[in-house]
Amino acid sequence: MPSQAQSDQEDHRRLTLIIGVIVVAASVVCALSLMAMLARPPATVTEVATVVALIAMIAVATMVKARVRIRSTTHSITWNETAIVVGVAVAPAPWVVLCTAIGVAVAFAVLRLPAIKMAFSIGKNTLVAAGAGLTLVSLDWVWPPDTFTDFADLIAPIALAYLAATLLDEIIAIPVIAIASGSSIRQQFRTNWDLRGVGVALRFLVTICTLLLLQADLRLLVAVPPLVLSLHLAYSTRIRSRTEQQAWQRLARTTDALNVVDLDEVLTTAVTQAAELFSADEVEMELREGGRTVRGGTGGITFDGPTGTPTDVDGTIIPAPLEGHDRTVDVGVLRLRFRGPVQLSEREQYTLRTFASALCTAVRNAQAYAELARVADEHAYAASHDALTGLANRRQLLDEGTEQLSTRHADGVTALVLIDLNHFKEVNDTLGHAAGDQVLVQVADRLRGAAPASDLVARLGGDEFAVLLRGLPAPAVAAHRAETLLAALHEPFELDGMRISVEASGGISGAPSNGGMAELLRRADVAMYQAKRAGQRIATYAPTRDTADLGRLTLGGDLPRAVADHEFVVNFQPIVDLGTGEVTSAEALARWHHPVHGLIDPLRFLEAVERSGLLPAFAEAILDQALIAAVSWHDAGFDVPVAVNVSPRSLLDARFPGSVLARLRAHDLPPDRLVLELTETLTLSQLDVVDRVLSRLRDEGVRLALDDFGTGYSSLSLLSRIPVHELKIDRSFVTTMESSAEAAAVIRSTLDLGRSLDLDVVAEGVESEPQRRALWELGCVAGQGHLFARPMPSGTLLAAMQRGSGGRPGTLAAPLHDAGAVIRLSQNRRQTGRSRPDRLPHLPA
Ligand code: C2E
Ligand code: CA
Ligand code: CA
């Protein structure tokens, strides 16, 4: 599309060309006329007077005109044709041609109009005169006509000459006006055609009357101008009131059209309508609110941008403030721009004020409406998004997920990854909520960055995030995607110069065949929890491991009753000397004896307990039962310490040590009969509060064990901070030690570490004799697992110990070696007897 400036240039070129052609043609005509006139110059006084009168008549006719402004060009309706036709009727055509040229020039000089307009007007009128003259000459016209009575002889030739003049005038003028005003030629022919027609008829009548008069006496030529003048006044008043009426109607229509709520529509309407209403070359609207400026013309908006951008239309600027009738509100300013010099008529000024005031109201309405719509949008956004991170919220996830699952022909596989930050609460508790929020925002950013655009990343609340995977090529891809998501969180987060590592666990589930989004979410949740408890980063939902249909989340509601009604019971799993099979201690493992669902294991309710705020009550109940059991074994002659698992969250509770020690005193049990098992995945273990809690317990003699050792990232660094007595090798290493060199290496170095730091090491999950033997040969003294016993009630364990293995009370397995082959080392650190392997295996230096 050509730009405005380009098309303006093009118009200008065409205008100059047309005017040039007219001027050249007129010059030729004038030259020929001059030659003819020189051949037969005016001889008599009457003839000279006629020439002077002709020049005067044409000058007057040119000056008296009705003005109509189109854009910055004012168009005039003149009496020229009348004067010219009268002229050619009474005088030789060449004279009239020259008189026309001179008369028009005089008129333009008097009016001080620009030279280009003068050139055009002289050219046009000369040609009109030549045309009219030639018409009469070709009709053998003679003045004065022979017979005064034959009216038709007068009318017909004059009518034809008049027609020729009018047509020539229109044909020459209209293309020029059309180009100058930017409208089409057809449009120009049509505008006011009725009025123009009446005008032509009227002027023809005047011409005839004038000629009738002149036929009587040529001297009456002097009376023609006043007559023309009075007729002109009547006519121009009529045309003006007509224009005015149209303008008012247009204003009414325009203010009506402004009555819309959309601001952009208001602006477009305002700009195009104002351009038309005031025939402006450009209309500009500057809005105070938002510093926005729009510009345009009758064709529409050409600019919409910040206020202050320069425009390429210069000339006259007519501003109108956009203010209410009472002038109190001010929304901006409307500017009309014209390329040329323009002054608005009084009527136009009034129209402009009315228009500006209507526009002000329309803009305010639209702005208010936009504000309303924005607030509504914001509400809708807030309802579906998380305010902190800007991610979708749970509701949005459920909505989009439900839609995705219900789309029958959805492309690919749908899956959900649930991501939960481990120990996030500690960040909040120690560094403050602002820091916690920052971490969450950064986590959100990383997840967003790691997920393709087709996935929906949501924050479900707290430190729980979810990513809805859509359009996967195969279900297996979900695990890969989940890896990518979690890997994005691996790098430590920068928090005001601190670097904080946040571990996360992920649970994956593919879309279930039924149950919809709620079931998908539950399954991912189950998987995530499995990952957490198994110390893995990611787990995929497996129906076989989903022990019940009821989600553990639904159990949350039962918790207060469970604590109050002592529904939590404790089973005990013995820890035995791998060499002798003797029970050296027992681990307390919680169970929920649910009145409806039966025995529920800890994986399914622990997290709910940790989150519920009932953790202290729960922990106390478990500890109580564990201590009662230890006392009962002691009383039966088995001095077996009890190991109790401690939630990381308890370690953040400064009252925790006090309550533990109080329970010990209440049961009258020495503190060293209690082992507290801590999971090593404690992030921020450097926290002061954890340090204080643990040193207090340790100082009082309570023994500490690091559970699931080897699974976390920071095992070693953690060990240097937390002085524990015991390490528990995670079950996953024991299970795979025979097949995986890596697992074997972890076990070996853990044992090595235990030896150098003088710590006891217990292997978890010993399920077979070969495992037991291999561990023992590596130098591991203690083990726990199904090989020896499953978790059981304390009474059952007591009975088993009393029964003993092979008639040896206190043992649960046959010794590894013949009694003679085992060299029993006296235990200097423990009261309970423990054997040591007779020879130490080779360990890497
Ligand atoms: P854990 O501390 O690693 O406990 C050992 C888990 O391994 C127990 O699962 C036990 O039943 C299981 N286990 C023991 N020997 C074997 C074996 O040879 N093979 C296999 N496959 N598994 C064996 P359980 O009882 O389901 O407990 C799961 C986890 O729940 C525990 O892991 C512990 O972290 C947590 N937990 C249990 N009771 C409590 C409690 O009272 N308080 C807290 N805070 N956590 C608890
Ligand atoms: Ca444990
Ligand atoms: Ca463990």
Coordinates of C-alpha atoms in Angstrom, one line a residue, residues 417-420 422 479-480 482-491 502-508 527-540 681 711-713:
V417 CA 4.0 -35.1 36.9
L418 CA 3.6 -34.1 40.5
I419 CA 6.6 -32.3 42.0
D420 CA 7.1 -31.7 45.7
N422 CA 11.5 -31.8 50.1
A479 CA 9.5 -40.4 32.7
H480 CA 12.0 -38.6 30.5
A482 CA 9.9 -35.7 34.5
E483 CA 13.6 -36.1 34.7
T484 CA 14.1 -32.9 32.7
L485 CA 11.8 -31.1 35.0
L486 CA 13.5 -32.2 38.1
A487 CA 16.9 -31.7 36.6
A488 CA 15.9 -28.0 36.2
L489 CA 15.7 -27.7 40.0
H490 CA 19.1 -29.4 40.6
E491 CA 21.2 -26.3 40.5
V502 CA 16.2 -27.6 47.1
E503 CA 15.6 -31.3 46.6
A504 CA 12.4 -32.4 45.0
S505 CA 10.6 -35.6 44.5
G506 CA 8.4 -36.4 41.5
G507 CA 5.5 -38.7 40.9
I508 CA 4.4 -39.6 37.4
A527 CA 3.8 -42.2 43.0
M528 CA 5.4 -39.0 44.4
Y529 CA 5.0 -40.3 47.9
Q530 CA 6.5 -43.6 46.9
A531 CA 9.5 -41.7 45.5
K532 CA 9.9 -39.7 48.6
R533 CA 9.8 -42.6 51.0
A534 CA 12.0 -44.8 48.8
G535 CA 14.5 -42.0 48.6
Q536 CA 14.2 -41.9 44.8
R537 CA 13.9 -38.7 42.9
I538 CA 11.1 -39.9 40.7
A539 CA 8.6 -42.8 40.8
T540 CA 6.0 -43.8 38.2
T681 CA 17.7 -35.9 53.4
T711 CA 20.5 -42.1 49.3
G712 CA 20.8 -38.4 49.7
Y713 CA 23.1 -36.0 48.0

